[in-house]
Coordinates of C-alpha atoms in Angstrom, one line a residue:
M1 CA -188.0 180.3 -64.9
T2 CA -189.8 177.1 -63.9
M3 CA -193.6 177.4 -63.4
P4 CA -195.5 175.0 -61.0
P5 CA -196.9 172.1 -63.0
A6 CA -200.6 171.2 -63.3
I7 CA -202.4 170.3 -60.0
L8 CA -204.4 167.0 -59.8
I9 CA -207.1 166.8 -57.2
V10 CA -207.8 163.4 -55.9
L11 CA -211.1 163.1 -54.3
C12 CA -210.9 165.6 -51.5
V13 CA -207.2 165.7 -50.9
I14 CA -205.0 168.3 -52.7
S15 CA -201.1 168.4 -52.8
C16 CA -198.5 171.0 -53.2
K17 CA -195.0 171.7 -52.4
T18 CA -194.4 174.9 -50.5
G19 CA -197.5 176.1 -49.4
M20 CA -201.4 175.6 -49.7
S21 CA -204.6 177.9 -49.6
V22 CA -208.2 176.4 -49.9
F23 CA -210.9 178.1 -51.7
C24 CA -214.0 176.2 -51.0
H25 CA -218.0 176.7 -51.0
G26 CA -219.6 175.3 -47.9
Q27 CA -219.7 175.1 -44.2
R28 CA -218.3 171.7 -43.3
R29 CA -215.0 169.9 -43.3
A30 CA -213.1 167.6 -45.9
W31 CA -209.8 166.5 -46.6
I32 CA -208.0 167.2 -49.9
S33 CA -204.9 165.7 -51.5
I34 CA -202.8 166.9 -54.6
P35 CA -199.5 165.4 -55.9
L36 CA -196.9 167.8 -56.7
S37 CA -193.4 167.5 -57.6
T38 CA -192.0 171.0 -57.9
P39 CA -191.8 173.8 -55.0
G40 CA -194.7 176.3 -54.8
T41 CA -197.5 177.6 -52.8
C42 CA -200.9 176.1 -53.0
W43 CA -204.4 177.4 -52.4
I44 CA -207.5 175.5 -52.4
G45 CA -210.3 177.8 -53.6
G46 CA -214.1 177.9 -53.8
I47 CA -216.6 180.7 -54.3
S48 CA -216.8 182.1 -50.9
S49 CA -213.7 180.7 -48.8
V50 CA -210.1 180.4 -49.0
V51 CA -208.1 177.8 -46.8
E52 CA -204.5 177.5 -46.9
G53 CA -203.0 173.9 -46.9
T54 CA -199.7 172.1 -46.8
N55 CA -197.6 171.2 -49.5
V56 CA -199.5 167.6 -49.7
S57 CA -202.8 168.4 -48.4
G58 CA -205.5 170.9 -47.3
V59 CA -208.3 170.7 -44.7
I60 CA -211.8 172.1 -45.4
P61 CA -213.3 172.6 -41.9
R62 CA -216.3 170.9 -41.2
E63 CA -218.2 174.2 -40.8
L64 CA -217.5 175.3 -44.2
Y65 CA -219.7 172.3 -45.8
T66 CA -222.9 170.5 -45.4
S67 CA -223.6 166.6 -45.5
Y68 CA -224.7 165.3 -48.9
S69 CA -223.9 168.5 -50.6
D70 CA -222.2 169.3 -53.7
L71 CA -218.9 170.8 -53.4
T72 CA -216.5 172.5 -55.9
V73 CA -212.7 172.6 -55.2
L74 CA -209.9 173.9 -56.9
V75 CA -206.0 174.3 -56.0
K76 CA -203.7 177.2 -56.9
A77 CA -200.0 176.7 -56.6
A78 CA -197.4 179.5 -56.5
N79 CA -193.7 180.2 -56.0
Q80 CA -191.3 183.1 -56.9
H81 CA -191.5 182.3 -60.5
G82 CA -195.3 182.3 -60.7
S83 CA -198.6 180.3 -60.2
A84 CA -200.5 177.6 -61.5
T85 CA -204.4 176.7 -60.9
S86 CA -205.9 173.0 -60.9
T87 CA -209.0 172.2 -62.8
M88 CA -212.4 172.3 -61.0
A89 CA -213.3 169.1 -59.0
A90 CA -216.9 168.7 -58.3
F91 CA -218.4 166.0 -55.9
N92 CA -221.1 165.3 -53.3
T93 CA -219.9 164.8 -49.7
G94 CA -222.3 162.3 -49.1
D95 CA -220.4 160.0 -51.5
I96 CA -217.3 160.0 -49.3
K97 CA -217.6 156.9 -47.2
K98 CA -214.8 154.6 -45.4
P99 CA -215.6 150.9 -45.1
P100 CA -215.1 148.9 -42.1
T101 CA -212.0 147.2 -41.3
P102 CA -211.6 143.7 -43.0
E103 CA -211.1 140.5 -40.9
I104 CA -208.6 137.8 -41.9
T105 CA -210.5 134.4 -40.9
H106 CA -208.3 131.6 -41.9
H107 CA -205.3 130.4 -44.1
C108 CA -204.1 127.2 -46.0
P109 CA -200.3 126.2 -45.1
Q110 CA -199.5 124.6 -48.6
P111 CA -199.7 126.6 -50.6
L112 CA -199.8 129.4 -48.3
E113 CA -203.0 131.3 -49.0
I114 CA -205.0 133.8 -46.5
Y115 CA -208.8 134.6 -46.7
W116 CA -210.8 137.5 -45.3
I117 CA -214.2 139.2 -45.2
V118 CA -215.0 143.0 -45.5
Q119 CA -218.7 144.5 -45.1
C120 CA -219.2 146.4 -48.3
E121 CA -223.3 145.9 -48.4
D122 CA -223.4 148.4 -45.9
Q123 CA -221.9 150.9 -48.3
G124 CA -224.5 150.0 -50.9
S125 CA -222.0 147.9 -52.9
S126 CA -221.2 144.2 -52.9
D127 CA -217.8 144.8 -55.0
Q128 CA -214.4 145.6 -53.6
H129 CA -210.8 145.7 -54.0
C130 CA -208.3 145.1 -51.5
E131 CA -204.4 145.7 -50.5
V132 CA -202.3 143.0 -48.7
Q133 CA -198.8 143.6 -47.1
Y134 CA -196.8 140.7 -45.5
R135 CA -193.5 140.0 -44.2
P136 CA -191.4 137.2 -42.4
Q137 CA -192.0 137.6 -38.7
D138 CA -188.0 138.4 -38.2
Q139 CA -188.1 141.3 -40.6
Q140 CA -189.1 144.8 -40.5
G141 CA -190.0 145.9 -44.2
W142 CA -193.4 145.0 -45.6
T143 CA -194.2 144.0 -49.1
Q144 CA -197.3 145.2 -50.7
E145 CA -199.6 143.7 -53.3
E146 CA -202.6 145.6 -55.0
D147 CA -205.8 144.8 -56.7
I148 CA -206.8 141.7 -54.5
L149 CA -210.3 140.6 -54.1
R150 CA -211.1 138.1 -51.4
S151 CA -207.9 136.0 -51.1
F152 CA -204.1 136.1 -51.3
L153 CA -201.8 133.3 -52.4
L154 CA -198.2 133.8 -51.3
L155 CA -196.0 132.3 -53.9
T156 CA -192.6 130.3 -53.0
P157 CA -192.8 131.4 -49.3
R158 CA -189.8 130.4 -47.2
P159 CA -190.4 126.9 -45.7
Y160 CA -191.5 126.6 -41.9
T161 CA -191.3 130.3 -41.6
V162 CA -194.0 132.5 -39.7
Y163 CA -195.3 135.2 -41.8
E164 CA -197.4 138.4 -40.8
F165 CA -200.3 139.6 -43.1
Q166 CA -202.5 142.6 -43.1
V167 CA -205.2 143.7 -45.4
R168 CA -207.3 146.9 -46.1
C169 CA -210.2 147.3 -48.7
A170 CA -212.2 149.9 -50.6
C171 CA -216.0 149.3 -51.7
E172 CA -216.9 150.2 -55.0
G173 CA -218.1 153.8 -55.7
P174 CA -217.3 157.2 -57.4
Q175 CA -215.5 158.5 -54.2
A176 CA -214.6 155.1 -52.5
L177 CA -212.0 155.2 -49.7
M178 CA -209.6 152.5 -48.3
S179 CA -210.3 151.0 -45.0
D180 CA -207.8 150.7 -42.1
W181 CA -205.4 148.0 -42.1
S182 CA -206.5 144.9 -40.3
S183 CA -204.8 143.3 -37.3
V184 CA -201.7 141.5 -37.9
Y185 CA -202.6 137.6 -38.8
K186 CA -199.6 135.1 -38.5
A187 CA -199.5 132.0 -40.2
W188 CA -196.8 129.2 -40.8
S189 CA -195.6 128.0 -44.2
S190 CA -195.3 124.5 -45.0
E191 CA -192.3 122.0 -43.9
S192 CA -189.3 121.0 -46.1
A193 CA -186.5 118.8 -45.7
P194 CA -183.5 120.4 -44.5
V195 CA -181.0 121.7 -47.2
K196 CA -177.7 122.4 -45.3
A197 CA -175.5 120.1 -43.2
L198 CA -174.9 120.6 -39.5
D199 CA -172.3 122.5 -38.0
V200 CA -170.1 119.7 -36.2
W201 CA -167.0 120.2 -34.1
S202 CA -165.4 118.5 -30.8
D203 CA -164.1 119.8 -27.5
C204 CA -161.1 117.8 -26.9
G205 CA -159.5 120.1 -24.0
V206 CA -155.7 120.2 -24.1
T207 CA -155.2 116.7 -25.5
S208 CA -156.0 115.3 -29.1
E209 CA -156.9 111.9 -27.6
L210 CA -160.2 110.8 -29.0
S211 CA -161.3 109.3 -25.8
Q212 CA -161.2 112.7 -24.1
C213 CA -163.3 114.5 -26.9
A214 CA -166.8 115.5 -26.7
L215 CA -168.7 115.6 -30.1
M216 CA -170.8 118.9 -30.5
W217 CA -172.8 120.4 -33.1
K218 CA -174.8 123.6 -33.3
E219 CA -178.6 123.5 -33.6
M220 CA -180.0 124.4 -37.1
P221 CA -181.9 127.7 -37.3
T222 CA -185.5 127.3 -38.1
W223 CA -185.0 128.6 -41.8
L224 CA -182.6 126.2 -42.5
A225 CA -184.2 123.1 -40.8
Q226 CA -187.3 124.1 -42.9
G227 CA -189.2 122.3 -40.3
K228 CA -189.5 121.2 -36.6
V229 CA -186.4 119.3 -35.7
L230 CA -187.6 115.7 -34.5
G231 CA -184.0 114.4 -33.9
Y232 CA -180.6 113.6 -34.9
V233 CA -178.7 110.6 -36.3
V234 CA -175.1 109.8 -35.3
T235 CA -173.1 107.2 -37.5
L236 CA -170.0 106.0 -35.7
S237 CA -167.3 104.2 -37.9
Y238 CA -164.8 102.2 -35.8
S239 CA -161.2 101.1 -36.6
N240 CA -162.1 97.5 -36.4
G241 CA -164.6 97.9 -39.3
T242 CA -167.7 98.0 -37.3
V243 CA -170.4 100.8 -37.6
A244 CA -172.9 102.0 -35.2
V245 CA -176.0 104.2 -36.3
V246 CA -177.5 106.0 -33.2
N247 CA -180.8 107.8 -33.5
V248 CA -181.3 110.5 -30.9
P249 CA -184.9 111.6 -30.9
M250 CA -185.6 115.0 -29.5
S251 CA -188.8 113.7 -27.8
K252 CA -186.7 111.1 -25.8
P253 CA -183.1 111.7 -25.9
G254 CA -182.5 109.3 -23.2
G255 CA -179.2 110.8 -22.2
L256 CA -177.5 110.4 -25.4
C257 CA -177.6 114.3 -26.4
V258 CA -177.8 117.2 -24.1
C259 CA -178.6 120.4 -25.9
Q260 CA -177.9 123.8 -24.0
E261 CA -177.7 127.4 -25.4
K262 CA -178.1 126.4 -29.2
R263 CA -175.5 123.7 -29.0
C264 CA -175.6 119.9 -28.5
R265 CA -173.4 117.2 -27.0
F266 CA -173.2 113.8 -27.7
T267 CA -172.5 111.8 -24.5
P268 CA -171.1 108.6 -25.5
S269 CA -167.3 108.4 -25.8
L270 CA -165.5 108.5 -29.4
W271 CA -162.8 106.1 -28.3
G272 CA -161.7 104.0 -31.1
V273 CA -163.7 105.7 -33.7
S274 CA -162.3 106.3 -37.3
S275 CA -165.1 108.6 -38.6
V276 CA -168.2 110.3 -37.3
D277 CA -171.3 111.6 -39.4
V278 CA -174.2 113.8 -37.9
S279 CA -177.3 114.7 -39.7
V280 CA -180.6 116.4 -38.6
Y281 CA -184.2 115.2 -39.9
N282 CA -188.0 116.7 -39.7
S283 CA -191.2 115.2 -40.9
Q284 CA -190.1 115.8 -44.5
G285 CA -186.6 114.3 -44.7
A286 CA -182.9 114.6 -43.4
S287 CA -179.9 116.7 -44.1
K288 CA -176.8 115.8 -45.6
P289 CA -174.5 113.9 -43.1
A290 CA -171.8 116.3 -41.7
P291 CA -168.5 114.8 -41.0
L292 CA -166.6 115.4 -38.0
A293 CA -162.9 116.7 -38.3
L294 CA -161.2 114.2 -36.2
P295 CA -158.4 116.0 -34.3
T296 CA -154.7 114.6 -35.3
S297 CA -151.2 115.4 -34.2
G298 CA -147.8 114.9 -35.7
L299 CA -148.5 117.2 -38.9
Q300 CA -146.0 119.5 -40.1
V301 CA -147.8 122.9 -40.1
P302 CA -146.3 126.2 -41.0
E303 CA -145.8 128.8 -38.2
L304 CA -148.2 131.6 -38.3
S305 CA -148.5 135.0 -36.8
F306 CA -151.7 134.6 -34.5
T307 CA -153.0 137.7 -32.4
V308 CA -155.9 138.0 -30.4
N309 CA -157.3 141.6 -29.1
Q310 CA -160.1 142.2 -26.7
D311 CA -163.0 144.1 -27.2
I312 CA -165.8 145.1 -24.8
L313 CA -168.2 142.4 -26.4
S314 CA -165.9 140.6 -28.7
L315 CA -162.5 139.1 -29.4
N316 CA -160.8 140.1 -32.8
V317 CA -158.8 137.3 -33.9
S318 CA -156.3 137.7 -36.7
W319 CA -153.4 135.3 -38.3
S320 CA -151.2 135.8 -41.2
L321 CA -151.4 133.4 -44.3
P322 CA -148.8 130.5 -44.6
P323 CA -146.0 131.1 -47.0
Q324 CA -147.1 128.1 -48.7
P325 CA -150.7 127.1 -49.1
I326 CA -151.6 124.2 -47.0
E327 CA -152.3 121.1 -48.9
N328 CA -155.8 119.8 -49.2
M329 CA -157.1 122.3 -46.6
H330 CA -160.7 123.1 -46.8
E331 CA -161.4 126.0 -44.1
Y332 CA -160.4 127.2 -40.9
V333 CA -161.9 127.0 -37.6
V334 CA -161.6 129.4 -34.7
Q335 CA -162.7 128.2 -31.2
Y336 CA -162.6 129.8 -27.8
K337 CA -162.7 128.2 -24.4
Q338 CA -163.0 129.8 -21.0
V339 CA -160.1 128.6 -18.8
G340 CA -161.1 126.5 -15.8
L341 CA -164.7 125.3 -16.8
P342 CA -165.5 121.7 -17.4
P343 CA -165.7 120.4 -21.1
T344 CA -168.1 122.0 -23.6
Q345 CA -169.0 124.7 -21.1
G346 CA -167.9 128.4 -22.1
F347 CA -167.0 126.9 -25.5
D348 CA -167.9 127.9 -28.8
W349 CA -166.4 127.8 -32.6
I350 CA -167.0 129.6 -36.1
I351 CA -166.0 128.4 -39.4
V352 CA -163.9 131.0 -41.5
H353 CA -163.2 130.6 -45.3
Q354 CA -159.6 129.4 -46.2
N355 CA -158.9 132.9 -47.9
H356 CA -159.8 134.8 -44.8
T357 CA -157.4 135.9 -42.1
S358 CA -159.4 137.5 -39.4
V359 CA -162.7 136.9 -37.6
I360 CA -164.5 138.6 -34.7
L361 CA -165.9 136.2 -31.9
R362 CA -169.0 137.4 -30.4
G363 CA -170.5 135.9 -27.2
D364 CA -171.2 136.3 -23.8
F365 CA -168.0 136.9 -22.5
E366 CA -167.2 137.5 -18.7
N367 CA -165.1 140.4 -17.7
H368 CA -161.5 139.6 -16.5
T369 CA -161.9 136.1 -17.4
A370 CA -159.2 134.1 -19.4
Y371 CA -160.1 132.3 -22.8
N372 CA -158.0 130.0 -24.8
V373 CA -158.5 131.0 -28.5
S374 CA -157.4 128.4 -30.8
L375 CA -156.8 128.2 -34.9
F376 CA -157.3 124.7 -36.5
A377 CA -156.9 123.8 -40.0
V378 CA -159.8 121.6 -41.5
F379 CA -159.2 118.9 -43.9
I380 CA -161.6 116.3 -45.3
N381 CA -162.0 114.2 -42.2
S382 CA -159.4 115.7 -39.8
S383 CA -158.3 118.9 -38.3
C384 CA -155.0 120.1 -36.8
L385 CA -154.1 122.9 -34.5
L386 CA -152.2 125.9 -36.0
A387 CA -151.8 128.3 -33.3
S388 CA -153.6 129.3 -29.8
A389 CA -153.3 132.2 -27.4
I390 CA -154.6 133.3 -24.0
S391 CA -156.9 136.4 -24.0
Y392 CA -159.2 138.4 -21.7
S393 CA -162.4 139.9 -22.7
L394 CA -161.5 142.9 -20.3
H395 CA -158.2 143.2 -18.0
G396 CA -158.2 144.1 -14.6
L397 CA -155.6 144.7 -11.7
P398 CA -154.2 141.2 -10.8
P399 CA -154.4 140.1 -7.2
K400 CA -151.3 140.0 -4.5
V401 CA -148.5 137.6 -5.3
T402 CA -148.5 134.4 -2.8
E403 CA -145.9 132.4 -1.1
F404 CA -143.2 135.0 -1.5
K405 CA -140.1 133.7 0.4
V406 CA -136.3 133.3 0.6
Q407 CA -135.3 130.1 -1.1
R408 CA -131.7 130.5 -0.4
I409 CA -129.4 132.8 1.3
S410 CA -125.6 133.4 1.7
D411 CA -123.2 136.2 2.9
S412 CA -123.9 138.2 -0.4
H413 CA -126.5 136.6 -2.4
V414 CA -130.2 135.5 -2.0
T415 CA -132.6 133.4 -4.1
L416 CA -136.5 134.4 -3.9
S417 CA -139.4 132.5 -5.1
W418 CA -142.9 133.0 -5.6
Q419 CA -146.0 131.1 -6.8
H420 CA -147.4 131.9 -10.3
I421 CA -150.8 133.7 -10.5
S422 CA -153.0 131.1 -12.2
L423 CA -155.2 132.4 -15.4
T424 CA -158.3 131.8 -13.4
Q425 CA -157.3 134.2 -10.6
S426 CA -154.9 137.0 -12.6
K427 CA -158.0 138.9 -13.8
G428 CA -155.8 139.9 -16.8
L429 CA -152.8 138.6 -19.1
I430 CA -149.7 138.8 -16.6
L431 CA -147.2 141.0 -18.4
C432 CA -144.2 140.4 -15.8
Y433 CA -143.5 140.5 -12.1
Q434 CA -141.8 143.7 -10.6
L435 CA -139.5 143.3 -7.8
V436 CA -138.0 146.2 -5.8
L437 CA -135.0 146.0 -3.6
N438 CA -134.8 148.4 -0.6
N439 CA -137.1 150.8 -2.7
V440 CA -134.4 151.6 -4.9
T441 CA -133.5 148.8 -7.4
V442 CA -136.3 147.5 -9.8
Y443 CA -136.3 144.2 -11.1
N444 CA -138.7 143.1 -14.2
V445 CA -139.0 139.4 -14.2
S446 CA -140.9 137.6 -17.0
R447 CA -144.3 136.2 -16.3
D448 CA -142.8 132.6 -16.9
Q449 CA -140.3 132.7 -14.1
N450 CA -141.0 132.4 -10.5
S451 CA -137.6 133.2 -8.9
L452 CA -135.0 135.7 -8.8
H453 CA -131.2 135.3 -7.7
L454 CA -130.0 138.8 -6.1
L455 CA -126.1 139.1 -6.4
G456 CA -123.7 141.5 -4.7
L457 CA -125.5 142.1 -1.5
T458 CA -124.1 144.0 1.3
S459 CA -124.0 142.8 4.5
G460 CA -127.1 144.0 6.7
H461 CA -130.8 144.4 6.4
H462 CA -132.8 144.2 3.0
Q463 CA -136.3 144.6 2.0
V464 CA -137.8 143.3 -1.3
W465 CA -141.4 143.5 -2.3
I466 CA -143.1 142.0 -5.4
R467 CA -146.2 142.7 -7.5
A468 CA -147.7 141.6 -10.8
E469 CA -148.7 143.8 -13.8
T470 CA -151.1 143.4 -16.3
K471 CA -152.4 145.9 -19.0
A472 CA -154.7 147.5 -16.5
G473 CA -151.7 148.3 -14.3
L474 CA -149.7 146.9 -11.3
G475 CA -151.5 144.8 -8.5
P476 CA -150.8 145.2 -4.7
S477 CA -147.3 144.4 -3.3
E478 CA -146.0 141.6 -1.0
T479 CA -142.9 142.4 1.2
I480 CA -140.3 140.1 2.4
N481 CA -137.3 141.0 5.0
F482 CA -134.0 139.2 5.3
S483 CA -130.5 140.0 6.5
T484 CA -127.0 139.1 5.2
E485 CA -123.6 138.8 7.0
N486 CA -120.0 139.7 5.8
S487 CA -117.5 137.2 4.3
H488 CA -115.9 136.5 7.6
G489 CA -118.7 136.0 9.7
F490 CA -118.7 132.2 9.3
L491 CA -115.3 132.0 11.4
K492 CA -117.3 132.6 14.6
Y493 CA -119.0 129.4 14.0
L494 CA -116.2 127.5 12.7
V495 CA -113.9 127.6 15.5
P496 CA -116.3 126.7 18.3
G497 CA -117.5 123.9 16.2
I498 CA -113.7 122.5 16.0
I499 CA -113.1 122.6 19.6
A500 CA -116.3 120.9 20.4
G501 CA -115.5 118.2 17.9
M502 CA -112.1 117.7 19.4
L503 CA -113.4 117.4 22.9
L504 CA -116.0 114.8 21.8
L505 CA -113.0 112.7 20.0
I506 CA -111.1 112.8 23.5
I507 CA -113.9 111.6 25.5
I508 CA -114.6 108.8 23.1
I509 CA -111.1 107.6 23.2
V510 CA -110.6 107.8 27.0
Q511 CA -114.1 105.7 27.3
M512 CA -112.7 102.9 25.0
K513 CA -109.8 102.5 27.0
T514 CA -111.2 102.5 30.5
C515 CA -113.9 100.1 29.5
A516 CA -113.4 96.8 31.2
K517 CA -113.5 93.5 29.1
V518 CA -116.1 91.0 29.8
P519 CA -115.3 87.5 29.4
D520 CA -117.5 85.4 27.0
P521 CA -119.9 83.2 29.0
S522 CA -119.9 80.6 26.4
N523 CA -116.1 79.9 27.2
S524 CA -116.9 79.0 30.9
K525 CA -115.8 75.4 31.8
L526 CA -118.3 75.3 34.3
L527 CA -121.2 75.8 32.0
Q528 CA -119.8 73.4 29.4
Q529 CA -119.6 70.7 32.2
M530 CA -123.1 71.5 33.2
K531 CA -124.5 71.2 29.6
L532 CA -122.6 67.8 29.3
Q533 CA -124.1 66.4 32.4
F534 CA -127.8 67.7 31.2
N535 CA -127.5 66.1 27.6
S536 CA -126.3 62.6 29.3
S537 CA -129.3 62.7 31.7
L538 CA -132.0 63.6 29.4
T539 CA -133.3 60.1 28.8
A540 CA -133.2 59.2 32.4
I541 CA -134.8 62.4 33.9
F542 CA -137.8 62.9 31.7
S543 CA -140.3 60.4 30.5
P544 CA -141.5 60.1 26.9
L545 CA -144.7 62.1 27.9
E546 CA -142.7 65.2 28.8
S547 CA -141.9 66.9 25.5
N548 CA -140.9 70.3 27.2
P549 CA -138.5 69.7 30.2
K550 CA -138.7 72.3 33.0
I551 CA -136.3 73.3 35.7
S552 CA -137.9 72.6 38.8
E553 CA -135.4 73.6 41.7
L554 CA -132.5 76.4 41.7
E555 CA -130.3 76.6 44.7
V556 CA -128.5 79.9 45.1
V557 CA -124.8 79.4 46.5
E558 CA -123.3 82.5 47.9
N559 CA -119.5 81.1 48.1
P560 CA -117.8 83.6 45.7
F561 CA -115.1 80.8 45.0
W562 CA -115.4 77.4 43.7
D563 CA -113.2 74.4 44.2
A564 CA -113.4 70.7 44.1
N565 CA -113.3 70.0 47.6
A566 CA -115.5 72.8 49.4
C567 CA -118.1 72.5 46.7
P568 CA -118.6 69.3 45.1
R569 CA -120.8 69.4 41.8
K570 CA -123.8 67.2 41.4
R571 CA -123.0 64.7 38.7
S572 CA -125.2 62.1 37.0
S573 CA -124.0 58.8 35.6
P574 CA -125.2 57.3 32.7
D575 CA -127.7 55.0 34.5
G576 CA -129.4 58.3 36.1
Q577 CA -128.0 57.9 39.7
T578 CA -126.5 60.7 41.3
E579 CA -122.8 60.7 42.0
G580 CA -122.5 63.5 44.3
V581 CA -124.1 66.1 46.6
V582 CA -124.0 70.0 46.6
G583 CA -122.1 71.1 49.6
E584 CA -123.5 73.2 52.2
E585 CA -123.0 77.2 52.4
R586 CA -119.8 78.1 54.0
T587 CA -118.5 81.5 55.2
H588 CA -114.7 81.7 55.9
I589 CA -112.1 84.5 55.7
R590 CA -110.0 84.5 52.3
T591 CA -106.6 83.0 52.9
D592 CA -103.4 83.5 50.8
E593 CA -103.6 79.8 49.5
E594 CA -107.1 80.5 48.1
A595 CA -105.5 83.5 46.4
E596 CA -103.1 81.5 44.9
K597 CA -105.7 79.0 43.7
E598 CA -107.5 81.9 42.1
E599 CA -104.5 83.1 40.0
D600 CA -103.9 79.3 39.0
A601 CA -107.3 79.2 37.7
D602 CA -106.8 82.4 35.9
K603 CA -104.1 81.1 34.0
G604 CA -106.4 78.3 32.6
Y605 CA -108.7 81.0 30.9
S606 CA -105.9 82.1 28.3
K607 CA -107.9 81.9 25.1
I608 CA -111.4 81.9 23.6
I609 CA -112.5 78.5 23.0
D610 CA -114.7 77.6 19.8
T611 CA -116.9 74.6 21.2
D612 CA -118.0 74.1 17.6
E613 CA -114.7 73.6 16.4
E614 CA -113.7 71.2 19.3
E615 CA -116.9 69.1 18.2
R616 CA -115.4 69.2 14.8
D617 CA -112.0 68.0 15.9
G618 CA -113.1 64.8 17.4
G619 CA -115.3 65.2 20.3
E620 CA -112.9 66.7 22.5
S621 CA -115.7 67.7 24.9
G622 CA -115.8 64.3 26.5
S623 CA -112.3 65.1 28.1
L624 CA -114.0 68.2 29.9
L625 CA -115.2 65.6 32.4
E626 CA -111.8 64.4 33.4
D627 CA -110.4 68.0 33.3
D628 CA -109.3 69.4 36.3
Q629 CA -112.3 71.4 38.1
T630 CA -110.7 74.7 38.3
V631 CA -112.5 78.1 38.4
S632 CA -112.9 80.1 35.1
D633 CA -112.6 83.7 34.7
Y634 CA -116.6 83.9 34.1
E635 CA -117.1 82.5 37.6
K636 CA -114.8 84.8 39.1
H637 CA -116.4 87.7 37.2
F638 CA -120.1 87.2 37.8
M639 CA -120.3 84.9 41.2
P640 CA -120.9 86.7 44.3
V641 CA -117.8 87.7 46.7
V642 CA -117.9 87.7 50.2
V643 CA -116.1 91.1 51.3

C-alpha cells in the first residue's frame, strides 16, 4: 500500500494529485499550490473553514480572510490507501504582492545583450531577481534562464538572426511573487561572413550549347548568409585564357542580374567560357566561390531506371543505382522545367547525395501541366544528363484530336492520319490513341504514332472515330466518314478513258494530214532581188547624217500575178538612177496562157534555198539579178488574186 507523500505548501498555492479540500481561517480569498507526485485527495484546512481544491492548487475565497491578517493553512491528501497531512504554513496576507511588469529598454548587437527596468521601490525593496526566455524568430519553443539581475547576455547567438526576448521579475521579500512576462522584444544579432557556398546551376533548355545556357543560383538564406547580402561576384574564365570578374551589386544590378522567387539569373552570355565561379558577399566578407558544373555531351553513362510519380503538391522522383559506380561523380542534381515556358521560368533544381536514389520535388505545380524532369550526374566542373521524363502534377482528360482525315484510300484499304496533341494542351500524359471502326473494331495506337493503315475493308460506307487517353480517362471523340468500292469498280472508268484517248489520237492525225504546207518566205526570189536592190542603193539614197533610214512610200498592187512585161520592177543602178518604173494597175480575165506561166513558175520553186550557203559558195547571189523574173510560190500564195 502506498501512502501519499508529505505535502509542501509554497506561499499560498497548495498542490495534490486526485482531489483537494482547503481548511482555512479567515474571510478573504487566496491562492495555494502544493507539488505532489502521487495520486490522492487533498484538503486545505484551517480552524473554521474547509475548501476543496484541485490536484495542484486550491483557492481560498476572498470572503474567508481579511487583508493584512495572519493566515494558517495546511493541506491533507488522501486516496484509497490512506491520507497524509502537510505541515502548517503561517503568513500574513499583506506580504503577498505582485510587482509591475518589467520593460526591456535596449540592447547591444555585439555581443547581444538586453537591458530592462522594474519598479521594486514601490514594493518596499530595491533588490530583484528575474527570469528571461528567448528564441530565434523562426522557432516556436522558448529557452529560459533564471536568477538574472538587470541584464542578460546571449552567448554564441546565430549571426544576423532576429531573436525574441521576454522578462519577468520578483522583488525581494518573504512572500515575493513573479510579475507577468514583458512584451516581446526583438533584436538582431551581429553579422558574420558567409560560411557556405552558393547553389549554382544552369538552364540550357533542350541543348547543351553554352551559348543557350542561362547561369542561375539560389539566394542564400539569411541564416547562411549571416548578414545582409550586398552583391555577387561572377568570375568567367574563357577558352582563350582571358578572365573576366563581374561585380553584381544588389543596390545597382544594372541588368546583369535578375532575381525572382529566390532565384537569380546572370543575363550575359556564357559563350566561349571554360569555367564559371560565383560567390556572395556581405559587410563582413565573401563566401567560398561556387563552381558551375558546365553541361557536357558525348560521355558514356550507364542506363538507369528513372520514374516520376505525381502527387497533389509534389513530384516523387526515383532511379536505380548504376551497375558500376560513375567515376569521379560527386553528386546528383534533379531539375524540373515547365514545358512551354521561356528559359528560367517554371524552373528549379535540387542537389541529391550520390548514394541516394530518390527525392521529392516540392513547388508551386500547376494542375494538368507538363513538367520535364531530368537527372544529372555532377563532376568537379561538369555535368552530364543521365535520364529524363515527362510528368504531370495532376492528370486531366485530354482534348479532342484535331486534323483527323483520310490520307490515302483504295478499294479495300485506307490510311488515316491525325495531329499529335502537344504537351501543353494534352492536360495529362497521353497513353494511346483509340480508334473505333464502325462502332465494332477497336484499335489502340501508340502515342508516338499519328496514322493508322486499315486493311481488308468491304465495299461500302465506313465510319471511324478517334479519341486520346490519359490516366484520367478518354477524351472527346472526332469522327470521319468514307466509302470504298469493289475490286472491279475501276473498269467503268478505264474503258471510257481508253475510247476517249483513241478518238483524240485520230483527230490529231487527221489534222496533221489536212494541214497545208506554207512556203518559207525567205526562199522568195522576189524578196531576194529586192534585198539586193536595197543594199546596192544604200550609199546613194541615204545621206551620212541619216543613221536610221526609213521607208517613205509603199504602193499596193492588186494584180495577183507578176510577170516581167506587165509589171516591171523598179531597179536602181549603181549610180543611183532608176532603171524602170512601176506599171499601172490592170484588171483582166485570167487566160490559159497565164495559167501555163504559173505552172512554169511553180516548177522553179522546187527546193529550199539556203541563202547563207549560197554566199559561202562564192557569191551566187549576184546571178539573181540576171535570173529570169518568174513568179515564186510565195508570191502566188500570199498575193491577192482577182476572182
